XYZ file of C-alpha atoms in Angstrom:
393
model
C -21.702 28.015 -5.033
C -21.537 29.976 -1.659
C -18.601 27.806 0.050
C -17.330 27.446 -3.407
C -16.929 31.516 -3.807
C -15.692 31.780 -0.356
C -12.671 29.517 -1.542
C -11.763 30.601 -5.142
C -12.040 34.355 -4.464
C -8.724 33.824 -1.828
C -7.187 31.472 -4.064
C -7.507 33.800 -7.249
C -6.149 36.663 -5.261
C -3.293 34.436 -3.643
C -2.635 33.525 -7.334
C -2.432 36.723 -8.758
C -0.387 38.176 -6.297
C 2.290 35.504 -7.149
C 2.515 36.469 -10.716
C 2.595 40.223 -9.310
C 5.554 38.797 -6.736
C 7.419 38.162 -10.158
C 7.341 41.097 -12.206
C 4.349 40.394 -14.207
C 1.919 43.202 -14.464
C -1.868 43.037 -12.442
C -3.165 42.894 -15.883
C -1.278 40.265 -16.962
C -1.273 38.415 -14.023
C -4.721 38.108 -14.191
C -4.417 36.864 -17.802
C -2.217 34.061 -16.535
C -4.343 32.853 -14.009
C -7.306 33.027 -15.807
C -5.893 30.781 -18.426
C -5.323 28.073 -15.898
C -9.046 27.862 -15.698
C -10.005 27.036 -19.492
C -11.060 23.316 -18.019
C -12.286 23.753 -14.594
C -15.971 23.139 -14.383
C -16.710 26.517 -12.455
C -14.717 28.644 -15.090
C -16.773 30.948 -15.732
C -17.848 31.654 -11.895
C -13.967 31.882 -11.428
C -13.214 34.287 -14.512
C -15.881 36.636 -12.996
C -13.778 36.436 -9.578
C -10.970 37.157 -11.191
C -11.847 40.162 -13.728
C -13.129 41.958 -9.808
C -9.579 41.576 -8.978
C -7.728 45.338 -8.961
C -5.759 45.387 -6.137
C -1.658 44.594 -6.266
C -1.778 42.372 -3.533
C 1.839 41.017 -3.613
C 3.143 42.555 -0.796
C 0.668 40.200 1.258
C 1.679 37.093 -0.607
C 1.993 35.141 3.022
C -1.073 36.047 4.210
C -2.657 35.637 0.926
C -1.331 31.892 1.263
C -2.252 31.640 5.304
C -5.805 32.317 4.375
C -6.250 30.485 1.240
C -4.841 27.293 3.597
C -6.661 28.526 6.490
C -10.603 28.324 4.002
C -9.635 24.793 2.234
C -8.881 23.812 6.300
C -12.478 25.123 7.532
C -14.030 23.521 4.217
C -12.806 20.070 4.837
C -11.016 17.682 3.209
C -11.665 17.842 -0.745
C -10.262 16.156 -3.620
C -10.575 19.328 -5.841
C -7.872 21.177 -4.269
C -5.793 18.861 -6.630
C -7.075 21.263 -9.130
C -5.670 24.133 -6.728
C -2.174 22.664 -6.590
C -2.261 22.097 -10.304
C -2.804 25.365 -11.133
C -0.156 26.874 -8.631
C 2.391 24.729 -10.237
C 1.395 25.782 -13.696
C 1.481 29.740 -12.788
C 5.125 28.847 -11.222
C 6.039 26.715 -14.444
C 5.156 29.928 -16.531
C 6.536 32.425 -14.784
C 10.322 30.855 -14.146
C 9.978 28.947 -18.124
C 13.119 29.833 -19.668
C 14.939 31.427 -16.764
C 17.616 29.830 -13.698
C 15.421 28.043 -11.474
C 17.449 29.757 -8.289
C 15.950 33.078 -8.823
C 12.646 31.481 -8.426
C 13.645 29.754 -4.798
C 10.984 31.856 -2.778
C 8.298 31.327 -5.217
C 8.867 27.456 -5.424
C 8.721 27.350 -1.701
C 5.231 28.970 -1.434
C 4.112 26.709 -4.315
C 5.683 23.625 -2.364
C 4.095 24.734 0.992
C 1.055 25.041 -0.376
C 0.883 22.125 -1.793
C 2.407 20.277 1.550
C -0.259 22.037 3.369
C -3.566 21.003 1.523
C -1.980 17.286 1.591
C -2.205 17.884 5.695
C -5.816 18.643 5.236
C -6.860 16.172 2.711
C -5.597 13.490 5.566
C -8.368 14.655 8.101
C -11.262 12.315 6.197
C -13.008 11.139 9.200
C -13.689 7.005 9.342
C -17.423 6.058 8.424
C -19.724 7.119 11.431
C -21.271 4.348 13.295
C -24.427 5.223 12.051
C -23.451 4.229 7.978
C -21.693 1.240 9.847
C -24.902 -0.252 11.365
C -26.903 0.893 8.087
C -24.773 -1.330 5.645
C -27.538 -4.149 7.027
C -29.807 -2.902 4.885
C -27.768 -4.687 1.682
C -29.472 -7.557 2.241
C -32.316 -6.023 1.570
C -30.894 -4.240 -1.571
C -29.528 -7.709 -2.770
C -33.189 -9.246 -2.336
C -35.466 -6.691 -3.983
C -33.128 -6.149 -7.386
C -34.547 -9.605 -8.255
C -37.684 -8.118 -8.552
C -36.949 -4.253 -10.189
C -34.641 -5.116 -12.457
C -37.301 -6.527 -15.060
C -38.328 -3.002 -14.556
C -35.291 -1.203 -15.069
C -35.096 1.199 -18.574
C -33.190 -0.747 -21.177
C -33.406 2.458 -23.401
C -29.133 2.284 -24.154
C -27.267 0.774 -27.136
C -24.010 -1.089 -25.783
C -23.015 -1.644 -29.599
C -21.008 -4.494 -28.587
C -18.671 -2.382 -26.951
C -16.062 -4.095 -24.583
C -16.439 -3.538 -21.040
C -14.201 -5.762 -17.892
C -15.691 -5.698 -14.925
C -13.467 -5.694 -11.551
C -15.068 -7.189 -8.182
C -15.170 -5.815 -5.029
C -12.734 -6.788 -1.997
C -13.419 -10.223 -1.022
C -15.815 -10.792 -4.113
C -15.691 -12.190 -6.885
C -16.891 -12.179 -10.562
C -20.916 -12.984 -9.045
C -20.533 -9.761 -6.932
C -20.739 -8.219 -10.248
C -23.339 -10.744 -11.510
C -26.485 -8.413 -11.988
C -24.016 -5.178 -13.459
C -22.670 -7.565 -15.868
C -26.034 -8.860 -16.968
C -28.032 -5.936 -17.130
C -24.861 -3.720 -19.386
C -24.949 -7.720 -21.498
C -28.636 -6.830 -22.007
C -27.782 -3.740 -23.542
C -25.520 -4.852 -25.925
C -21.790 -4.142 -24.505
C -19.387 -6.953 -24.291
C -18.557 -7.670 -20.729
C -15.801 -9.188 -19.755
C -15.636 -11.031 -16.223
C -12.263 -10.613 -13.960
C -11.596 -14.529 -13.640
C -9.262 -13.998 -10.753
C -11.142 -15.479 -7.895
C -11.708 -13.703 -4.896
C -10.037 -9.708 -5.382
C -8.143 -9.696 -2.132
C -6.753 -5.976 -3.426
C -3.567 -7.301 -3.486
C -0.817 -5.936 -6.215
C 0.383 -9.233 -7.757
C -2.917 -9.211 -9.582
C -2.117 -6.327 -11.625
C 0.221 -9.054 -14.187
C -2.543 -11.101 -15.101
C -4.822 -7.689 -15.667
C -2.693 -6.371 -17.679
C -2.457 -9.445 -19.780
C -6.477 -9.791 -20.227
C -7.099 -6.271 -20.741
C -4.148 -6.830 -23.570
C -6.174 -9.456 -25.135
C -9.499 -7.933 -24.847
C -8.228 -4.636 -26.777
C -6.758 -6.997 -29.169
C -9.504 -8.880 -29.598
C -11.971 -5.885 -30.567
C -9.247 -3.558 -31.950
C -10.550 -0.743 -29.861
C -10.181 0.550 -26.411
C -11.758 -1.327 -23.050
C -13.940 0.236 -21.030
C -13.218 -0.612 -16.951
C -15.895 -0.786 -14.115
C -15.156 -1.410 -10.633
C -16.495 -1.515 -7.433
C -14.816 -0.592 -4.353
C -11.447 -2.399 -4.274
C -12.128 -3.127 -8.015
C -12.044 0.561 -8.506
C -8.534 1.006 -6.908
C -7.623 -1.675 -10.005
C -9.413 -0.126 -12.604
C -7.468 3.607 -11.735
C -3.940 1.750 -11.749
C -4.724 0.318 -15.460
C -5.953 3.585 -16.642
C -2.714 4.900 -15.395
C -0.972 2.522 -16.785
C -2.198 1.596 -19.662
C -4.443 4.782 -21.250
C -3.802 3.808 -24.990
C -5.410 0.448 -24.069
C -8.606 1.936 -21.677
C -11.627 4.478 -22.988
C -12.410 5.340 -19.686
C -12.721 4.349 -16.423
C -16.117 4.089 -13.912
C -15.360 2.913 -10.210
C -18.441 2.361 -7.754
C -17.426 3.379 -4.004
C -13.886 2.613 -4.530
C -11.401 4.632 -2.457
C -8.692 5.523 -5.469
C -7.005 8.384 -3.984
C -5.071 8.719 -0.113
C -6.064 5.561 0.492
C -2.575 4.830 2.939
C -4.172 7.358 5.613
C -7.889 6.060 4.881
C -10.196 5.306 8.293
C -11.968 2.292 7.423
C -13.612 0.050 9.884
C -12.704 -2.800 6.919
C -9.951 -3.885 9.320
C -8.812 -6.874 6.162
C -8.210 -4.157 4.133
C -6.391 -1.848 6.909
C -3.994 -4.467 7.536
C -2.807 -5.246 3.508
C -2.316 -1.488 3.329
C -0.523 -1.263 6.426
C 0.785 -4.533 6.818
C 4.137 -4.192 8.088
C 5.594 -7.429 5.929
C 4.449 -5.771 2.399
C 4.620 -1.856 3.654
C 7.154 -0.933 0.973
C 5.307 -3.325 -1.933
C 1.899 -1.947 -0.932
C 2.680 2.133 -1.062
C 4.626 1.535 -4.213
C 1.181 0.021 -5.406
C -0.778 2.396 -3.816
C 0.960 5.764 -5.051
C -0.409 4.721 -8.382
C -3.563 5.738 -7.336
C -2.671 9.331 -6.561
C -2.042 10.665 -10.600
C -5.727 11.831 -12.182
C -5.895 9.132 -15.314
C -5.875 10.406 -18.480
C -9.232 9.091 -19.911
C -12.614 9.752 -18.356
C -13.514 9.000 -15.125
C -16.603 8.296 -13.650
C -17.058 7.618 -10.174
C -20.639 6.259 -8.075
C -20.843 7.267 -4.408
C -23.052 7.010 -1.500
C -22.796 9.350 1.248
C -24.305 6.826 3.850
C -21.049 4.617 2.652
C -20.654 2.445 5.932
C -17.266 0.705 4.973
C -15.434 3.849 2.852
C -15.332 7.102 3.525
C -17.278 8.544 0.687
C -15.258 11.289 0.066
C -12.031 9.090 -0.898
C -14.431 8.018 -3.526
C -14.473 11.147 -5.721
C -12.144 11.877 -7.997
C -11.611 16.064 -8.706
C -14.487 16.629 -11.248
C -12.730 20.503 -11.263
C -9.826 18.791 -12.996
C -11.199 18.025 -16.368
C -14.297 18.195 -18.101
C -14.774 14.775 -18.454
C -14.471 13.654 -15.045
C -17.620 12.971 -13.347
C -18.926 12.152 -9.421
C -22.670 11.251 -8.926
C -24.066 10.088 -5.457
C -26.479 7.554 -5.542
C -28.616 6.452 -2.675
C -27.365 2.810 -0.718
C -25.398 1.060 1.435
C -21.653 0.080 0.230
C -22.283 -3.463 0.433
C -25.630 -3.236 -1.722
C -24.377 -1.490 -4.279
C -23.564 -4.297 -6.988
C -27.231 -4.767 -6.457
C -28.518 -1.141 -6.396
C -30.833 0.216 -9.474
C -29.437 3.361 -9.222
C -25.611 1.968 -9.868
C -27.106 0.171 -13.141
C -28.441 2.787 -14.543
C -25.677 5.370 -13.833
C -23.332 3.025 -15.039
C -25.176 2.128 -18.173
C -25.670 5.581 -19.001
C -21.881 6.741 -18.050
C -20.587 4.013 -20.479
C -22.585 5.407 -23.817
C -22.472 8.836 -23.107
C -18.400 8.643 -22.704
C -17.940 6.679 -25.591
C -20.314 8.685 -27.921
C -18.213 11.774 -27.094
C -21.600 13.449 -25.788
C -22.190 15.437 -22.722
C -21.998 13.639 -19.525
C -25.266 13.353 -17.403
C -25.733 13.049 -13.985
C -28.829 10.896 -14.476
C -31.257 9.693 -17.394
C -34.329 11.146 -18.082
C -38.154 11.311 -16.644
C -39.231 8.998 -13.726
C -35.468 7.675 -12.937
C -34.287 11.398 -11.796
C -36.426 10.472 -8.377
C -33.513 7.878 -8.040
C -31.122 10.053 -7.202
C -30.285 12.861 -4.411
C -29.195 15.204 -6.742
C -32.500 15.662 -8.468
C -33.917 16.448 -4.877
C -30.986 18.761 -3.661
C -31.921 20.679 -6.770
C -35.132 20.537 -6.199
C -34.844 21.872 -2.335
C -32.875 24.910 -3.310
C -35.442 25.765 -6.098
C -37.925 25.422 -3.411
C -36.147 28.141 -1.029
C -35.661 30.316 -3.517
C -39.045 30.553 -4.762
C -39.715 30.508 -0.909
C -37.586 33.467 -0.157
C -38.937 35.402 -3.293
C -42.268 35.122 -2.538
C -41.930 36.229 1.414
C -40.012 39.068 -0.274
C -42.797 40.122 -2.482
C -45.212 40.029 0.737
């Protein structure tokens, strides 16, 4: 929460000040930004930030923006300051609601600068280092062992014959999804393969998805549930975009589904259909679909050793909503169609969104082991019972 804090007590000052800039009182000001935090998953860290706020501040409004830009640059790249820019355009939506739209010029600017300036950072994602690259080997090892764990893998979860598709990866096809699609069977949800061939992330696919996930919510009279991994992901994001009445919600496995036209990949294939100078204009038009936060749930699988995609392209802002969800897994990119982990994460993901209960990073008992965030917890409750007992000596 340290880096976090560092951030949001700038930002909540920079916001404040801007309702200060235009008339409203600190008080109030305060109110308003506050407000803008109902869903963010920090809220009540932020509201605490915010209530130590007593300072009229607008006077500094360009520094207070300088410095806010200046943290979110020393940070790093981060798909949360989405959430950022959201919130600066609702405070400027409030303030100039119901009034001419010129006397708000200078306060649109900051807004717009803002958000022109965190777009600038969120385009310094670094490619893969060589390191991940070399690592991705060890998928063949992934793909070799899952034959023998997954008679071992918890088949605690009711599917309840619940419809789920299931998007490949690029270059794979429907067997790269062979051992998600039979272990989610297993548990009783309705999978549904792709049937396309090999996904070559190309946009003249998106017809023919469109027309099976049509039939599949027709079929079952109730709303499809969409998994895909890596360039399925970037598919299953564009029908959730497009199609939300049709999609419950959405879980993508290290797929890059946001700035993907300024990703560093050493997936050269790939580079070259984004960039490709013959389909430039077809392929950002397909691509900027990406960008808008869908409005179901979203649940995205990531590895931080990721040798192909930068991992951080493969969160989505889990500050945006409440029911929008990233949880690191431990793998190579290549292994993770056959990766425990990714089962069980996915398994559990799928009932937990559709029963309307609280999402969990992970199940219960032995599997937490599985999973770095059990351990990251478990090495900052080990410094801080560290610290307070070399304090008590």
């Amino acid at each position: 929460m340290e880096e976090t804090q560092i951030l949001y007590r700038i930002f909540t000052r920079f916001a404040t000040a801007l309702g200060v800039l235009n008339g409203l009182s600190l008080k109030d000001s305060k109110k308003l930004t506050s407000v803008q935090f109902k869903e963010h998953s920090l809220v009540d860290d932020v509201k605490a930030l915010i209530k130590k706020i007593d300072n009229d501040e607008h006077d500094k409004i360009e520094q207070l923006l300088d410095e806010t830009i200046l943290v979110c640059d020393e940070l790093g790249p981060n798909r949360d300051y989405i959430t950022l820019v959201k919130i600066m355009q609702n405070i400027g939506d409030s303030i100039s609601e119901g009034h001419d739209q010129n006397e708000y010029k200078y306060t649109n600017s900051l807004i717009e600068r803002f958000e022109k300036e965190i777009s600038l950072v969120n385009k310094k994602i670094p490619s893969p280092p060589l390191f991940n690259m070399v690592m991705e080997s060890r998928s063949l090892l992934e793909w070799s062992s899952i034959y023998c764990l997954y008679p071992f893998i918890p088949k605690r979860i009711k599917g309840n014959g619940k419809p789920v598709l299931l998007i490949p990866p690029y270059l794979g096809d429907d067997n790269s999804t062979s051992f998600v699609r039979k272990y989610l069977t297993s548990l009783g949800f309705k999978t549904y393969k792709w049937e396309l061939g090999f996904n070559m992330v190309k946009s003249h696919y998106i017809p023919r998805l469109e027309e099976k996930l049509a039939d599949i919510y027709q079929q079952h009279q109730e709303k499809v549930s969409i998994v895909g991994w890596s360039g399925g992901g970037i598919f299953a994001k564009i029908m959730a975009n497009r199609h939300p009445n049709q999609v419950e919600q959405i879980l993508t496995i290290g797929s890059p589904i946001w700035g993907v036209m300024d990703m560093k990949t050493p997936v050269y294939g790939l580079m070259e259909f984004f960039r490709g100078k013959s389909l430039k204009e077809r392929n950002e038009r397909f691509l900027a679909e990406l960008e808008p936060i869908p409005k179901v749930p979203v649940t995205c699988i990531y590895t931080k050793t990721d040798g192909l995609v930068p991992w951080k392209h493969c969160l989505e802002a889990a500050t945006f909503r409440k029911d929008i969800k990233n949880i690191e897994v431990y793998g190579s990119h290549s292994g993770m169609g056959a990766n425990a982990s990714v089962l069980l994460v996915t398994a559990n993901m799928l009932s937990a969104n559709i029963q309307g209960k609280k999402i969990r990073d992970v199940g219960s008992n032995l599997e937490r082991y599985l999973y770095p965030n059990f351990w990251n917890k478990a090495r900052k409750a080990f410094k801080t019972k560290k610290t307070i007992t070399q304090s008590v000596k």
